Amino acid sequence: MREDRVLARLVGVERAVVEAVLVEGDAIVVRVRPRRRDASRCGVCGQRARGYEGARRWRAHDLGTSKAFIEAEAPRVECARHGVVVVRTGWARHGSRFTRAFEQQVAWLATHCSKTAVCELMRISWYTVGRIIERVAADERIRQGDPLEGLTRIGIDELSFRKGQRYITVVVDHDTGRLVWAREGRDKKTVLGFFDELGAERTARIRLVSSDLGDWITRAVRERCPQATLCLDPYHVVALASSALDEVRREVWQQARRAGDSTGARWLKGARWALWKRPERLSERQQAKLATIEHVNRRLYRAYLLKEQLRLVFHSTPDEAVALLEAWLVWARRCRIASFVKLAKTITQNKPGIIATLTHRLSNARIEALNTTLRLICRRAYGFHSADALIALAMLTVGGLRPTLPGRP
């Protein structure tokens, strides 16, 4: 009947035959059965198998203000490949108690709305949303293809997603700007897991890899991807110079305190931002502080100049930058400032990766920008019981697996 077809379409079960409609309290139950050609098939592989009796309900799209459920026979079948599993249905994913259309809408809402809005609108718990997101992400990955295909320039970084040193490692494609892989962990084994999943053939196609100075990344890249050029992120190199400068400032501040110069110590403590910021961004008061440091403490001012000179290395043309880096290393080794002598040794050890960055102009800036979005996703995903649901939500949002609303192409 036409009414049955309309009702089947409303609840998202077009590949089924409607047998009856029941009202149970404030819920509407639509009893259906699969078409003959879809019956008695394995829920995993879809092969025909011997079945056993059973019935089940699936949550469907609400009909107005009433919850709607699909009820159908869901016998178990004995598959030669997967053993005894629940029979395949055309309206729900294997292992789910929700229809595909319902899960698709939940996943779409999770990528656009707050968790409170999703839970209240769909009338399910946030934990249930996490499980749905994992299933939808797995389906979208199969439907849209493997995001690890065609990688040639990648960036690797980590992101803290929970207190207690809980991290996920993320891999981003520099050419598309998309998140292509993520896994819980922050060690060499996690990065090796990415290359294992990528495979030897696809790993051989990677030309450039950007990362920070973490040896847990660089050692894994050199071991599994030796043909790729490793580019070390300029921001983290300059951050080391800022830390070295701050170490000098603290030494000068402590010397002033031990000498009983409380006014000078307080003044030096307040000069931190004047030493850290770029010269073009200094306020008039900070410029005055910097000018005073130049005349009062030449050692601290020399450390400031070393930091600024290293920063300018990454803002020069490739040929000029390599020459400036060599000159900076000579100056830092002879500056007689312990923190910068130590920094010169660190930069010398990582010199090939820094020169590669200057030559290829590849940094982790794209990944750091993506991490800002990922931190917002982490806030929205707070309450998920595992990192898998968070990663699935991230892949749906910024990994190119964005789901479509039911009924949309």
Short mmCIF file of C-alpha atoms in Angstrom, two decimals:
data_model
loop_
_atom_site.label_atom_id
_atom_site.label_comp_id
_atom_site.label_asym_id
_atom_site.label_seq_id
_atom_site.Cartn_x
_atom_site.Cartn_y
_atom_site.Cartn_z
CA MET A 1 0.00 0.00 0.00
CA ARG A 2 1.04 3.56 -0.62
CA GLU A 3 0.61 4.44 3.10
CA ASP A 4 3.05 1.69 4.05
CA ARG A 5 5.67 2.98 1.63
CA VAL A 6 5.29 6.52 2.99
CA LEU A 7 5.65 5.29 6.57
CA ALA A 8 8.67 3.18 5.69
CA ARG A 9 10.32 6.20 4.12
CA LEU A 10 9.54 8.40 7.14
CA VAL A 11 11.30 6.04 9.54
CA GLY A 12 14.15 5.30 7.12
CA VAL A 13 13.47 1.67 6.20
CA GLU A 14 12.66 1.77 2.50
CA ARG A 15 14.29 -1.66 1.90
CA ALA A 16 11.64 -3.46 4.00
CA VAL A 17 7.97 -4.45 4.03
CA VAL A 18 5.74 -2.82 6.68
CA GLU A 19 3.56 -5.39 8.45
CA ALA A 20 1.93 -3.39 11.26
CA VAL A 21 2.01 -0.10 13.19
CA LEU A 22 1.55 -0.12 16.98
CA VAL A 23 1.29 2.64 19.59
CA GLU A 24 2.93 1.82 22.91
CA GLY A 25 2.62 4.67 25.39
CA ASP A 26 4.30 7.71 23.83
CA ALA A 27 6.19 5.61 21.27
CA ILE A 28 5.28 4.41 17.78
CA VAL A 29 6.45 0.92 16.80
CA VAL A 30 6.59 -0.01 13.11
CA ARG A 31 6.79 -3.76 12.60
CA VAL A 32 8.61 -4.69 9.38
CA ARG A 33 10.29 -7.62 7.68
CA PRO A 34 13.18 -7.56 5.20
CA ARG A 35 12.60 -8.28 1.56
CA ARG A 36 13.05 -11.91 0.55
CA ARG A 37 16.34 -11.32 -1.24
CA ASP A 38 17.78 -9.60 1.89
CA ALA A 39 16.71 -12.29 4.37
CA SER A 40 19.04 -14.77 6.14
CA ARG A 41 22.29 -12.99 5.35
CA CYS A 42 25.35 -12.61 7.59
CA GLY A 43 25.39 -9.22 9.29
CA VAL A 44 29.13 -8.81 8.58
CA CYS A 45 29.78 -10.10 5.06
CA GLY A 46 26.24 -10.39 3.64
CA GLN A 47 26.52 -14.03 2.62
CA ARG A 48 23.46 -16.30 2.94
CA ALA A 49 23.52 -18.55 6.01
CA ARG A 50 21.35 -20.87 8.11
CA GLY A 51 19.27 -18.83 10.58
CA TYR A 52 17.76 -19.08 14.08
CA GLU A 53 14.65 -17.35 15.41
CA GLY A 54 14.73 -13.95 17.17
CA ALA A 55 13.23 -10.44 17.23
CA ARG A 56 14.67 -6.97 17.86
CA ARG A 57 13.84 -3.26 17.91
CA TRP A 58 15.80 -0.35 16.45
CA ARG A 59 15.36 3.32 17.30
CA ALA A 60 14.33 5.36 14.23
CA HIS A 61 13.71 9.05 13.52
CA ASP A 62 11.07 10.54 15.76
CA LEU A 63 7.62 10.97 14.25
CA GLY A 64 6.67 14.43 15.44
CA THR A 65 7.14 14.44 19.22
CA SER A 66 6.88 10.65 19.54
CA LYS A 67 9.78 8.24 19.54
CA ALA A 68 9.67 5.72 16.71
CA PHE A 69 10.99 2.16 16.71
CA ILE A 70 11.41 -0.46 14.01
CA GLU A 71 10.52 -3.98 15.10
CA ALA A 72 11.46 -6.98 13.01
CA GLU A 73 12.61 -10.55 13.19
CA ALA A 74 16.39 -10.50 13.66
CA PRO A 75 17.45 -14.13 13.83
CA ARG A 76 21.03 -15.17 14.26
CA VAL A 77 22.69 -16.87 11.33
CA GLU A 78 25.60 -19.27 11.25
CA CYS A 79 28.09 -17.87 8.76
CA ALA A 80 30.90 -20.10 7.54
CA ARG A 81 33.30 -17.16 7.76
CA HIS A 82 32.17 -15.17 10.84
CA GLY A 83 30.40 -17.79 12.97
CA VAL A 84 27.05 -17.08 14.64
CA VAL A 85 26.07 -13.43 14.15
CA VAL A 86 22.86 -11.41 13.93
CA VAL A 87 21.29 -11.37 10.48
CA ARG A 88 21.96 -8.41 8.21
CA THR A 89 19.25 -5.75 7.97
CA GLY A 90 19.00 -3.11 5.28
CA TRP A 91 18.11 -0.32 7.71
CA ALA A 92 20.75 -0.66 10.47
CA ARG A 93 24.47 -1.24 10.84
CA HIS A 94 25.69 -4.50 12.30
CA GLY A 95 25.81 -4.34 16.09
CA SER A 96 23.66 -1.21 16.32
CA ARG A 97 20.21 -0.67 17.88
CA PHE A 98 19.60 2.47 15.75
CA THR A 99 18.68 2.86 12.09
CA ARG A 100 21.28 4.14 9.64
CA ALA A 101 19.33 7.35 9.06
CA PHE A 102 19.14 8.01 12.81
CA GLU A 103 22.88 7.46 13.25
CA GLN A 104 23.67 9.60 10.23
CA GLN A 105 21.75 12.53 11.69
CA VAL A 106 23.38 12.10 15.11
CA ALA A 107 26.86 12.13 13.54
CA TRP A 108 26.04 15.23 11.48
CA LEU A 109 24.73 17.03 14.56
CA ALA A 110 27.82 16.05 16.59
CA THR A 111 30.07 17.78 14.05
CA HIS A 112 28.03 21.00 14.16
CA CYS A 113 26.39 21.32 17.59
CA SER A 114 27.25 21.16 21.26
CA LYS A 115 26.87 17.85 23.05
CA THR A 116 23.94 19.20 25.11
CA ALA A 117 22.01 20.11 21.96
CA VAL A 118 22.66 16.69 20.37
CA CYS A 119 21.58 14.76 23.46
CA GLU A 120 18.44 16.81 24.06
CA LEU A 121 17.32 16.84 20.43
CA MET A 122 17.92 13.15 19.75
CA ARG A 123 17.00 12.02 23.31
CA ILE A 124 20.05 9.78 23.79
CA SER A 125 23.06 9.86 26.12
CA TRP A 126 26.42 11.37 25.18
CA TYR A 127 28.07 7.96 25.63
CA THR A 128 25.67 6.58 23.01
CA VAL A 129 26.63 9.45 20.67
CA GLY A 130 30.28 8.36 20.95
CA ARG A 131 29.47 4.79 19.93
CA ILE A 132 27.37 6.02 17.00
CA ILE A 133 30.17 8.32 15.81
CA GLU A 134 32.63 5.41 15.76
CA ARG A 135 30.31 3.34 13.56
CA VAL A 136 29.55 6.20 11.17
CA ALA A 137 33.23 7.13 10.84
CA ALA A 138 34.12 3.50 10.00
CA ASP A 139 31.37 3.43 7.35
CA GLU A 140 32.39 6.78 5.85
CA ARG A 141 35.99 5.64 5.63
CA ILE A 142 34.91 2.61 3.59
CA ARG A 143 32.53 4.68 1.43
CA GLN A 144 34.87 7.60 0.71
CA GLY A 145 38.11 5.63 0.48
CA ASP A 146 41.24 5.35 2.60
CA PRO A 147 42.48 8.85 3.63
CA LEU A 148 46.04 7.49 3.68
CA GLU A 149 46.11 7.21 -0.13
CA GLY A 150 48.28 9.65 -2.07
CA LEU A 151 50.31 11.08 0.83
CA THR A 152 53.56 12.81 -0.14
CA ARG A 153 53.94 15.64 2.43
CA ILE A 154 52.81 14.99 5.99
CA GLY A 155 53.10 16.59 9.41
CA ILE A 156 53.19 14.72 12.73
CA ASP A 157 52.32 16.23 16.10
CA GLU A 158 50.70 15.38 19.43
CA LEU A 159 47.68 16.80 21.23
CA SER A 160 46.73 16.55 24.90
CA PHE A 161 43.08 15.54 25.18
CA ARG A 162 42.69 14.82 28.90
CA LYS A 163 44.42 15.46 32.22
CA GLY A 164 46.97 12.92 33.39
CA GLN A 165 49.32 13.04 30.37
CA ARG A 166 46.74 11.62 27.96
CA TYR A 167 47.77 12.37 24.37
CA ILE A 168 46.81 11.48 20.82
CA THR A 169 49.27 11.54 17.93
CA VAL A 170 47.91 13.17 14.77
CA VAL A 171 49.09 13.07 11.16
CA VAL A 172 48.02 15.79 8.71
CA ASP A 173 48.31 15.93 4.92
CA HIS A 174 50.01 19.22 4.01
CA ASP A 175 48.56 19.18 0.49
CA THR A 176 44.90 18.94 1.54
CA GLY A 177 45.13 20.28 5.10
CA ARG A 178 43.08 17.32 6.39
CA LEU A 179 43.60 15.06 9.37
CA VAL A 180 44.38 11.63 7.90
CA TRP A 181 45.33 9.55 10.94
CA ALA A 182 45.18 9.71 14.74
CA ARG A 183 45.78 7.29 17.58
CA GLU A 184 46.06 7.48 21.35
CA GLY A 185 49.66 7.63 22.56
CA ARG A 186 52.73 9.83 22.41
CA ASP A 187 55.76 7.66 21.77
CA LYS A 188 57.81 6.06 19.04
CA LYS A 189 55.62 2.96 19.03
CA THR A 190 52.56 5.08 18.16
CA VAL A 191 54.32 6.69 15.18
CA LEU A 192 55.56 3.28 14.01
CA GLY A 193 51.93 2.15 14.14
CA PHE A 194 51.09 4.84 11.57
CA PHE A 195 53.79 3.61 9.18
CA ASP A 196 52.65 0.01 9.71
CA GLU A 197 49.13 1.00 8.68
CA LEU A 198 50.46 3.06 5.77
CA GLY A 199 52.46 0.13 4.40
CA ALA A 200 55.89 0.00 2.79
CA GLU A 201 54.69 0.92 -0.71
CA ARG A 202 52.83 4.09 0.33
CA THR A 203 55.56 5.03 2.83
CA ALA A 204 58.09 5.04 -0.01
CA ARG A 205 56.09 7.82 -1.75
CA ILE A 206 56.43 10.30 1.14
CA ARG A 207 58.91 13.07 0.32
CA LEU A 208 58.64 15.55 3.22
CA VAL A 209 57.76 15.11 6.91
CA SER A 210 57.41 18.04 9.31
CA SER A 211 57.56 17.71 13.09
CA ASP A 212 58.80 19.38 16.24
CA LEU A 213 62.09 18.39 17.89
CA GLY A 214 60.59 15.38 19.69
CA ASP A 215 62.96 12.45 19.20
CA TRP A 216 60.06 9.98 19.52
CA ILE A 217 58.90 11.32 16.13
CA THR A 218 62.24 11.93 14.42
CA ARG A 219 63.66 8.48 15.31
CA ALA A 220 60.56 6.72 13.99
CA VAL A 221 60.63 8.73 10.74
CA ARG A 222 64.33 8.05 10.14
CA GLU A 223 63.80 4.35 10.81
CA ARG A 224 60.72 3.72 8.66
CA CYS A 225 60.82 6.58 6.15
CA PRO A 226 64.53 7.18 5.43
CA GLN A 227 63.94 8.51 1.91
CA ALA A 228 61.82 11.43 3.22
CA THR A 229 63.32 14.79 4.16
CA LEU A 230 62.60 15.68 7.79
CA CYS A 231 61.71 19.36 8.33
CA LEU A 232 61.85 20.63 11.93
CA ASP A 233 59.27 23.24 12.88
CA PRO A 234 60.72 26.81 13.19
CA TYR A 235 58.34 27.75 16.00
CA HIS A 236 59.76 25.10 18.31
CA VAL A 237 63.35 26.09 17.46
CA VAL A 238 62.68 29.75 18.29
CA ALA A 239 60.78 28.63 21.42
CA LEU A 240 64.01 26.99 22.62
CA ALA A 241 65.78 30.35 22.14
CA SER A 242 63.05 32.11 24.14
CA SER A 243 63.48 29.56 26.94
CA ALA A 244 67.26 30.12 26.89
CA LEU A 245 66.70 33.88 27.09
CA ASP A 246 64.30 33.48 30.01
CA GLU A 247 66.89 31.36 31.80
CA VAL A 248 69.37 34.25 31.51
CA ARG A 249 66.74 36.71 32.77
CA ARG A 250 66.06 34.53 35.82
CA GLU A 251 69.79 34.32 36.58
CA VAL A 252 70.10 38.12 36.46
CA TRP A 253 66.96 38.47 38.60
CA GLN A 254 68.32 36.05 41.23
CA GLN A 255 71.63 37.92 41.30
CA ALA A 256 69.75 41.17 41.97
CA ARG A 257 67.78 39.52 44.80
CA ARG A 258 70.91 38.11 46.42
CA ALA A 259 72.52 41.57 46.20
CA GLY A 260 69.55 43.05 48.09
CA ASP A 261 68.34 45.10 45.10
CA SER A 262 64.59 44.42 45.48
CA THR A 263 63.64 47.26 43.11
CA GLY A 264 65.90 45.98 40.34
CA ALA A 265 64.71 42.40 40.85
CA ARG A 266 61.06 43.49 40.58
CA TRP A 267 61.86 45.53 37.47
CA LEU A 268 63.62 42.60 35.78
CA LYS A 269 60.70 40.30 36.54
CA GLY A 270 58.37 42.73 34.79
CA ALA A 271 60.66 42.89 31.73
CA ARG A 272 59.79 39.37 30.64
CA TRP A 273 57.29 40.32 27.92
CA ALA A 274 59.54 43.10 26.59
CA LEU A 275 62.23 40.45 25.99
CA TRP A 276 59.88 37.85 24.52
CA LYS A 277 57.84 39.93 22.07
CA ARG A 278 58.89 40.93 18.57
CA PRO A 279 60.41 44.44 18.36
CA GLU A 280 57.62 45.67 16.05
CA ARG A 281 54.97 44.65 18.58
CA LEU A 282 56.48 46.33 21.65
CA SER A 283 54.56 49.07 23.42
CA GLU A 284 56.31 52.37 24.23
CA ARG A 285 56.81 51.27 27.83
CA GLN A 286 58.31 47.94 26.75
CA GLN A 287 60.61 49.70 24.28
CA ALA A 288 61.85 51.90 27.13
CA LYS A 289 62.51 48.81 29.28
CA LEU A 290 64.47 47.18 26.47
CA ALA A 291 66.56 50.33 25.97
CA THR A 292 67.34 50.39 29.69
CA ILE A 293 68.41 46.71 29.62
CA GLU A 294 70.79 47.53 26.75
CA HIS A 295 72.66 50.02 28.96
CA VAL A 296 72.30 48.34 32.38
CA ASN A 297 72.92 44.64 31.64
CA ARG A 298 74.81 43.90 28.45
CA ARG A 299 74.75 40.11 29.03
CA LEU A 300 70.95 39.97 29.14
CA TYR A 301 70.70 42.26 26.11
CA ARG A 302 73.15 40.04 24.19
CA ALA A 303 70.93 37.04 24.96
CA TYR A 304 67.95 39.03 23.61
CA LEU A 305 69.83 39.76 20.39
CA LEU A 306 70.72 36.08 20.00
CA LYS A 307 67.05 35.15 20.29
CA GLU A 308 65.99 37.80 17.76
CA GLN A 309 68.74 36.88 15.30
CA LEU A 310 67.63 33.23 15.34
CA ARG A 311 64.02 34.29 14.74
CA LEU A 312 65.08 36.39 11.72
CA VAL A 313 66.82 33.34 10.22
CA PHE A 314 63.39 31.83 9.47
CA HIS A 315 62.12 35.04 7.85
CA SER A 316 64.89 35.26 5.22
CA THR A 317 65.19 33.77 1.76
CA PRO A 318 66.52 30.17 1.67
CA ASP A 319 70.07 31.12 0.57
CA GLU A 320 70.32 33.96 3.07
CA ALA A 321 68.78 31.88 5.85
CA VAL A 322 71.42 29.11 5.64
CA ALA A 323 74.24 31.68 5.78
CA LEU A 324 72.56 33.49 8.70
CA LEU A 325 72.14 30.20 10.58
CA GLU A 326 75.85 29.41 10.20
CA ALA A 327 76.76 32.89 11.45
CA TRP A 328 74.36 32.52 14.39
CA LEU A 329 75.92 29.21 15.41
CA VAL A 330 79.40 30.77 15.42
CA TRP A 331 78.13 33.66 17.58
CA ALA A 332 76.21 31.40 19.99
CA ARG A 333 79.19 29.07 20.54
CA ARG A 334 81.37 32.03 21.51
CA CYS A 335 78.83 34.13 23.46
CA ARG A 336 79.83 32.71 26.90
CA ILE A 337 76.16 32.36 27.88
CA ALA A 338 75.65 28.78 29.05
CA SER A 339 72.01 28.40 27.93
CA PHE A 340 72.78 29.61 24.38
CA VAL A 341 75.95 27.50 24.11
CA LYS A 342 73.75 24.50 24.98
CA LEU A 343 71.16 25.64 22.42
CA ALA A 344 73.86 25.88 19.75
CA LYS A 345 74.73 22.22 20.40
CA THR A 346 71.07 21.21 20.08
CA ILE A 347 70.66 23.11 16.80
CA THR A 348 73.91 21.64 15.45
CA GLN A 349 72.61 18.13 16.17
CA ASN A 350 69.35 18.92 14.33
CA LYS A 351 70.94 21.09 11.66
CA PRO A 352 69.92 18.96 8.60
CA GLY A 353 66.24 19.14 9.60
CA ILE A 354 66.40 22.90 10.19
CA ILE A 355 68.15 23.52 6.85
CA ALA A 356 65.48 21.36 5.16
CA THR A 357 62.84 23.62 6.70
CA LEU A 358 64.62 26.72 5.39
CA THR A 359 64.94 25.13 1.92
CA HIS A 360 61.46 23.60 1.50
CA ARG A 361 59.56 26.17 3.59
CA LEU A 362 57.59 23.41 5.30
CA SER A 363 56.58 23.82 8.94
CA ASN A 364 54.01 22.54 11.41
CA ALA A 365 51.98 25.75 11.11
CA ARG A 366 49.13 23.96 9.33
CA ILE A 367 49.04 21.30 12.06
CA GLU A 368 49.11 23.88 14.86
CA ALA A 369 46.15 25.64 13.20
CA LEU A 370 44.33 22.32 12.96
CA ASN A 371 45.16 21.59 16.61
CA THR A 372 43.17 24.68 17.58
CA THR A 373 40.10 23.07 16.01
CA LEU A 374 40.96 19.72 17.57
CA ARG A 375 41.08 21.31 21.03
CA LEU A 376 37.55 22.59 20.51
CA ILE A 377 36.52 19.08 19.45
CA CYS A 378 38.17 17.71 22.62
CA ARG A 379 36.02 20.03 24.71
CA ARG A 380 32.90 18.92 22.88
CA ALA A 381 33.95 15.26 23.20
CA TYR A 382 34.45 15.49 26.96
CA GLY A 383 32.60 12.59 28.52
CA PHE A 384 33.44 9.98 25.88
CA HIS A 385 34.76 6.84 27.57
CA SER A 386 37.63 6.29 25.12
CA ALA A 387 39.90 8.16 22.76
CA ASP A 388 38.43 6.18 19.83
CA ALA A 389 35.18 8.18 19.90
CA LEU A 390 37.14 11.45 20.08
CA ILE A 391 39.29 10.40 17.11
CA ALA A 392 36.19 9.37 15.15
CA LEU A 393 34.60 12.77 15.82
CA ALA A 394 37.81 14.50 14.73
CA MET A 395 37.93 12.46 11.51
CA LEU A 396 34.28 13.31 10.77
CA THR A 397 34.90 17.03 11.42
CA VAL A 398 38.34 17.77 9.92
CA GLY A 399 39.35 14.47 8.33
CA GLY A 400 37.29 14.67 5.16
CA LEU A 401 34.78 12.03 6.36
CA ARG A 402 32.07 14.60 7.11
CA PRO A 403 28.71 12.80 7.07
CA THR A 404 25.70 14.04 5.14
CA LEU A 405 22.20 14.43 6.47
CA PRO A 406 19.78 11.60 5.63
CA GLY A 407 18.19 12.16 2.24
CA ARG A 408 21.03 14.44 1.05
CA PRO A 409 23.30 13.29 -1.78
#
